[in-house]
XYZ file of N, CA and C in Angstrom:
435
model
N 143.693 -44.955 136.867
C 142.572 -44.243 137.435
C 142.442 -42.877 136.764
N 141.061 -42.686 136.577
C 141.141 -40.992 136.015
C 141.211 -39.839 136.896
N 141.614 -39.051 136.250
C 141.732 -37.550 137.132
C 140.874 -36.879 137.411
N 141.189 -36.291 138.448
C 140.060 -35.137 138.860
C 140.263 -33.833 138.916
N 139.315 -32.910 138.813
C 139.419 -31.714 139.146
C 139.486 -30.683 140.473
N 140.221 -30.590 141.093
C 140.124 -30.577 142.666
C 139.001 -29.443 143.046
N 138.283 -29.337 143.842
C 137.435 -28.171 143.952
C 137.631 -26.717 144.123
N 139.281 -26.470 145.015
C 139.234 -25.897 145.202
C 140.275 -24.774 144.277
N 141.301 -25.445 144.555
C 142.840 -24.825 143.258
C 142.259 -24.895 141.666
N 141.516 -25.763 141.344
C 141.458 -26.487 139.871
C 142.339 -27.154 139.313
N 142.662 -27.266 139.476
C 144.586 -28.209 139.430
C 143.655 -29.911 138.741
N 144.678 -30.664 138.041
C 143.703 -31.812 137.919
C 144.876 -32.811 138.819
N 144.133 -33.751 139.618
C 144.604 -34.626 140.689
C 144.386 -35.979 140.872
N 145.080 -37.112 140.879
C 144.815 -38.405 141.250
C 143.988 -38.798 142.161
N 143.057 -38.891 142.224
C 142.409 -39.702 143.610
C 142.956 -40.855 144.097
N 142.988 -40.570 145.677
C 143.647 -42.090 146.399
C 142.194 -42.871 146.010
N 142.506 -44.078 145.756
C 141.405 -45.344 145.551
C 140.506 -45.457 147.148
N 141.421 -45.190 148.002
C 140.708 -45.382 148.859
C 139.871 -44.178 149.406
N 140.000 -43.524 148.941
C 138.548 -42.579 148.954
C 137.753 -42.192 147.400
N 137.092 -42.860 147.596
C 136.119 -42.776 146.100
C 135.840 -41.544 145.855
N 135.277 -40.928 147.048
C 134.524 -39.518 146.299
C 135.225 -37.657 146.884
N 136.867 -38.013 146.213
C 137.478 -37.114 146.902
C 137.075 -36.014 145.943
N 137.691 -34.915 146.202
C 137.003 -34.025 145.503
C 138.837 -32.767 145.535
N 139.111 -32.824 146.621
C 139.831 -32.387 146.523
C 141.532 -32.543 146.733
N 142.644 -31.898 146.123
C 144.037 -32.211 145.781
C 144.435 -32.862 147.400
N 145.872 -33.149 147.014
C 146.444 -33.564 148.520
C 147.504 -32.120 148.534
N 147.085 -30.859 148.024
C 147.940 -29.885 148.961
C 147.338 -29.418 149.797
N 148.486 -28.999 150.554
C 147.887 -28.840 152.143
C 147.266 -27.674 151.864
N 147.175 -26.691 151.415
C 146.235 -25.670 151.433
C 145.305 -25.738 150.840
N 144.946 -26.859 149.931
C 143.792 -27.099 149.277
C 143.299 -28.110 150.755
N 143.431 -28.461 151.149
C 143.255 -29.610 152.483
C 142.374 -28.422 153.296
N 143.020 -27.637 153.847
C 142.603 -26.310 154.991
C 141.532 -25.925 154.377
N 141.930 -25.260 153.418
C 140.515 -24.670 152.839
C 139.270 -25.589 152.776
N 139.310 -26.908 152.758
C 138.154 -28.245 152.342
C 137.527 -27.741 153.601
N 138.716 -28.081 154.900
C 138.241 -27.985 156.333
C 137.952 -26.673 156.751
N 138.101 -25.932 156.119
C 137.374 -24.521 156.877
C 135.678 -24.059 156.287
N 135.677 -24.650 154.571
C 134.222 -24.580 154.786
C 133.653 -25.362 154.964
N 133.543 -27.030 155.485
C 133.198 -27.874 156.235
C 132.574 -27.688 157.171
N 134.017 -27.119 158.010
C 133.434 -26.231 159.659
C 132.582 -24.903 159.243
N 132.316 -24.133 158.096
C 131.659 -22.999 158.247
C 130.401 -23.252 157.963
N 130.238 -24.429 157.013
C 128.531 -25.208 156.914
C 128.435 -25.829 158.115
N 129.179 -26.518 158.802
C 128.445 -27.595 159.703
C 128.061 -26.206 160.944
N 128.983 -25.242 160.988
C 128.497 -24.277 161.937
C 126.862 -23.465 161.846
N 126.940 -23.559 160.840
C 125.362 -22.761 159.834
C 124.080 -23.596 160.369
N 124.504 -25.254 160.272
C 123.323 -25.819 160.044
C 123.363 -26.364 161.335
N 124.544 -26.819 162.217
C 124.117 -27.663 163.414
C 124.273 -27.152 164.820
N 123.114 -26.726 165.343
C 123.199 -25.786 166.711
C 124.191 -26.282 168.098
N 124.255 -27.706 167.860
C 124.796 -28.411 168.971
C 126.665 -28.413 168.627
N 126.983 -28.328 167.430
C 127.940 -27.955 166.815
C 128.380 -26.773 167.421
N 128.120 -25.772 166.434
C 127.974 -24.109 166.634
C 128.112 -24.086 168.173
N 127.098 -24.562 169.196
C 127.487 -24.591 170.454
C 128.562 -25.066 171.403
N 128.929 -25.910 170.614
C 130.213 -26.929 171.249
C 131.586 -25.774 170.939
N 131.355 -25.678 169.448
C 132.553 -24.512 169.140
C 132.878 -23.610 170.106
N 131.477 -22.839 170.607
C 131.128 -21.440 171.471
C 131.976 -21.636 172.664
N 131.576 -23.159 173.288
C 132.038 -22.926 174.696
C 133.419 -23.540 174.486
N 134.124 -24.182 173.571
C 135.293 -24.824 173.443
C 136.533 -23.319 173.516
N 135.774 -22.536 172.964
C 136.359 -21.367 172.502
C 136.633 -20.191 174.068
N 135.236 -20.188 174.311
C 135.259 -19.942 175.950
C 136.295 -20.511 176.771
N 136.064 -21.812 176.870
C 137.266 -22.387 177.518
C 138.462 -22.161 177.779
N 138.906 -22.506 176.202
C 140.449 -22.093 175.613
C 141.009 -20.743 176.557
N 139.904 -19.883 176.197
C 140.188 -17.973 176.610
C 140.656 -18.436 177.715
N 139.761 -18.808 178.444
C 139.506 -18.461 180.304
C 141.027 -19.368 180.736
N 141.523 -20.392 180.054
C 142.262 -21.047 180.491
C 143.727 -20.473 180.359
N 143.451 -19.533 179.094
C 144.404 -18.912 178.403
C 144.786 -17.599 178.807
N 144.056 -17.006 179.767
C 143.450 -15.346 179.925
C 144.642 -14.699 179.311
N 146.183 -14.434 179.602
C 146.902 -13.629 179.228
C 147.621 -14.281 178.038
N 147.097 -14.474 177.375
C 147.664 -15.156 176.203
C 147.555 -13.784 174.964
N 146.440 -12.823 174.932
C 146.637 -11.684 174.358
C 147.512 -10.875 174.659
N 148.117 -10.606 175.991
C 148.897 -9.437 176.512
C 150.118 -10.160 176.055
N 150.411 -11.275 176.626
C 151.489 -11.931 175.921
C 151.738 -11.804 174.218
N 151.015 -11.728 173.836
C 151.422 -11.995 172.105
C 151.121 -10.246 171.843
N 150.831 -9.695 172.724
C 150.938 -7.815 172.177
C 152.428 -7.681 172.292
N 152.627 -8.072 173.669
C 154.224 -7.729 174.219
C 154.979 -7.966 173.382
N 155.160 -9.573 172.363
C 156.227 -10.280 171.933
C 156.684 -9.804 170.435
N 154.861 -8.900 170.371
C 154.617 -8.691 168.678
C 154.220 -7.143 168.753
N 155.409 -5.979 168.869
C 154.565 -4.566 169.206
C 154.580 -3.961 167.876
N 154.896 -4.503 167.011
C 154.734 -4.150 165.759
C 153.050 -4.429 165.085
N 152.742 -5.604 165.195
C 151.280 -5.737 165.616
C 150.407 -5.429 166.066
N 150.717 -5.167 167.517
C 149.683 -3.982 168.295
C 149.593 -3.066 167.535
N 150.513 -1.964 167.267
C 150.217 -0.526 166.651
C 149.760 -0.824 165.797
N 149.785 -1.911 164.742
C 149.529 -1.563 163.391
C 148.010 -1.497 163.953
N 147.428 -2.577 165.004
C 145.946 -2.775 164.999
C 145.498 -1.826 165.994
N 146.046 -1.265 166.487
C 146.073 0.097 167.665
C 145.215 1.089 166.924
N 146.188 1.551 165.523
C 145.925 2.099 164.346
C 145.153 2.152 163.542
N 144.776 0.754 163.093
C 142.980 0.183 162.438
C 142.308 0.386 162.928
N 142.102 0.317 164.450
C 140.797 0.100 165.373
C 140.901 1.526 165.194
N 141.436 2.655 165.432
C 141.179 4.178 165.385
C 140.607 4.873 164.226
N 140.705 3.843 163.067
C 140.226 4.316 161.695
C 139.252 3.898 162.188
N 138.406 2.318 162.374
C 137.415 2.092 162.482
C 136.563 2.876 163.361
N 136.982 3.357 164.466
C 136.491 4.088 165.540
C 136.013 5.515 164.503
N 136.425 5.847 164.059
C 136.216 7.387 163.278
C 135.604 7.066 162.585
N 135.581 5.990 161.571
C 134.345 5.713 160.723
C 132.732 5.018 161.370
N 132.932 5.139 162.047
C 131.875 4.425 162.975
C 131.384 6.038 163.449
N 131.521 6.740 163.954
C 131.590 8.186 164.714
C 131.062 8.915 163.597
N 131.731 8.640 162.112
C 131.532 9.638 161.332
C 130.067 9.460 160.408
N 130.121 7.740 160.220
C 128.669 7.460 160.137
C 127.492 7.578 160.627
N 127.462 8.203 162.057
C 126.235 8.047 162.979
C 125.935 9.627 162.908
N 126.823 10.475 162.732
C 126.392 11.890 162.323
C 125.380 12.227 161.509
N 124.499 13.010 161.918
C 123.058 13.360 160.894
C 123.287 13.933 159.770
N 122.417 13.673 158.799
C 122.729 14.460 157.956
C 121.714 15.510 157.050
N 121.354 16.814 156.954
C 120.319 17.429 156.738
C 119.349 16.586 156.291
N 119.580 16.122 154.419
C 118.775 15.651 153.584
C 118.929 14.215 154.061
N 119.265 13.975 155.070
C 118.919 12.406 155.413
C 117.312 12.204 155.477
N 117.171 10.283 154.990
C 115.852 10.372 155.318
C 115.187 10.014 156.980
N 114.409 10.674 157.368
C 113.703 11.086 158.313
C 112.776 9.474 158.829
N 113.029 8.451 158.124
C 112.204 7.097 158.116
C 112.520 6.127 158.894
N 111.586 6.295 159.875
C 112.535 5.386 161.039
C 111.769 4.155 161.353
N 110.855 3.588 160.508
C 109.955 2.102 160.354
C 110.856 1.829 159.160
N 111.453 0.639 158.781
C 111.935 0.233 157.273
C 111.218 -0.128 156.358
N 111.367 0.099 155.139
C 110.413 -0.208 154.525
C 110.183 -1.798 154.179
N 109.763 -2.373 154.781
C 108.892 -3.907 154.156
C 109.031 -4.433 152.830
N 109.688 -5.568 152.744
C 109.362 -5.973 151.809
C 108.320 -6.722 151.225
N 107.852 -6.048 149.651
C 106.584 -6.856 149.629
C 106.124 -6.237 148.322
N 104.824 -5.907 147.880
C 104.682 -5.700 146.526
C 103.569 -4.678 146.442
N 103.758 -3.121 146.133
C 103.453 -2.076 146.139
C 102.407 -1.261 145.366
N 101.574 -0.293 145.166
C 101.292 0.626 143.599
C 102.167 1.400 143.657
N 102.668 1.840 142.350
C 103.557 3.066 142.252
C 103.317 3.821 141.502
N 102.586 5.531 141.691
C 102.271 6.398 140.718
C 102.973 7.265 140.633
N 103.457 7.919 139.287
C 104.016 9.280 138.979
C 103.578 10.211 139.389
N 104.159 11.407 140.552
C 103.696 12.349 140.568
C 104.334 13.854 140.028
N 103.785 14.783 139.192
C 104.690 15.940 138.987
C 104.761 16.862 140.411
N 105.264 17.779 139.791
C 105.723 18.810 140.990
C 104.713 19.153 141.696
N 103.282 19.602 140.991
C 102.149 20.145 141.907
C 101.581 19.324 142.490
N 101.899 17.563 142.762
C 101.286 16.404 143.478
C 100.380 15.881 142.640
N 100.218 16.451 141.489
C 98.963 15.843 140.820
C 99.474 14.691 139.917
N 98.870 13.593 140.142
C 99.160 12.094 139.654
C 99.358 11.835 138.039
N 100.275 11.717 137.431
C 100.088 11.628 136.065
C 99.971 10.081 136.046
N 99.195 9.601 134.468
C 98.872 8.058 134.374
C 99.646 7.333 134.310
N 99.023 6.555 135.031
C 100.060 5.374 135.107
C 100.034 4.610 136.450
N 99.876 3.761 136.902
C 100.487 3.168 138.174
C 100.884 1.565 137.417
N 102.165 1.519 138.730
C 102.766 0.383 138.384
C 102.645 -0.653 139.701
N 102.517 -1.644 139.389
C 102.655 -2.533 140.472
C 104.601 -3.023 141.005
N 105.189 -2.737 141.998
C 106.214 -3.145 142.277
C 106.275 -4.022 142.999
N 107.733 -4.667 142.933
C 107.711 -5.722 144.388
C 109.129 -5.105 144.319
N 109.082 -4.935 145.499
C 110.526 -4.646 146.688
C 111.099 -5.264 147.551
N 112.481 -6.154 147.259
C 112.987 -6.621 147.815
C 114.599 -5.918 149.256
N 114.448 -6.367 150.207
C 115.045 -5.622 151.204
C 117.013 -5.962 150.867
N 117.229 -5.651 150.768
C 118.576 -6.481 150.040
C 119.608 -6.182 151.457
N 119.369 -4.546 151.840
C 120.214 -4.468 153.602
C 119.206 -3.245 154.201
N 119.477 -3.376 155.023
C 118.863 -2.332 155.810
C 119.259 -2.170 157.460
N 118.812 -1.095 158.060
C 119.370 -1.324 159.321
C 118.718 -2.461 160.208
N 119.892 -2.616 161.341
C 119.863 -3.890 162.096
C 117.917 -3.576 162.661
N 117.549 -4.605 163.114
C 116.236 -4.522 164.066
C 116.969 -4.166 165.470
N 115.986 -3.274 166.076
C 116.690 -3.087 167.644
C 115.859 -3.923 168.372
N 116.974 -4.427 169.481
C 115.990 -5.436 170.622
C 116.153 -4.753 172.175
């Protein structure tokens, strides 16, 4: 039988016969990885999926409730370290929302879509030229609801 290229390691690999269209090795971490973006497409595309996950996950918690306090207690080396992260994050979060003079003042986002664009010098007066742009939104802030 010929070899394959596994998808994920690149490694080249035997296929079992009995799966024709494997794609990937038989190591187990090439295995996990198959199954984690599996589950991260089938989560994307199938709502009843994605939903089943939601409340399976719910479940688990509620059934589980002290299952966090338990694994802080057992692991306090863990806690602090993430005690510690969350306080960076907390400050960078705090330190981002601070104004800033020359910030811009634009609080509609700008649209994406396809524009004129003219040169202007210092005294506002238009030098030649306009260009047609298109502007694509690549990030911007969240929409508020």
């Amino acid at each position: 039988m010929t070899k394959r290229q596994c998808s994920v390691c690149g490694r080249n690999f035997e296929p079992d016969p009995r799966v024709p269209k494997q794609t990937v090795c038989t190591d187990a971490a090439c295995k996990r990885e198959r199954k984690r973006i599996w589950q991260q497409q089938k989560r994307q595309s199938d709502p009843d999926y994605r939903d089943n996950q939601r409340r399976s996950a719910k479940d688990w918690a509620q059934r589980h409730s002290s299952y966090w306090e338990e694994y802080r207690l057992a692991n306090p080396d863990y806690a602090e370290t993430n005690r510690r992260q969350q306080q960076i994050r907390n400050n960078k979060q705090r330190q981002a929302t601070v104004a800033k003079m020359d910030a811009s003042t634009l609080h509609q986002p700008l649209l994406a879509g396809r524009y004129r664009l003219t040169r202007i010098d210092g005294n506002d007066k238009a030098i030649s030229g306009i260009w047609t742009v298109e502007i694509t939104v690549l990030s911007g802030p969240k929409p508020r609801s």
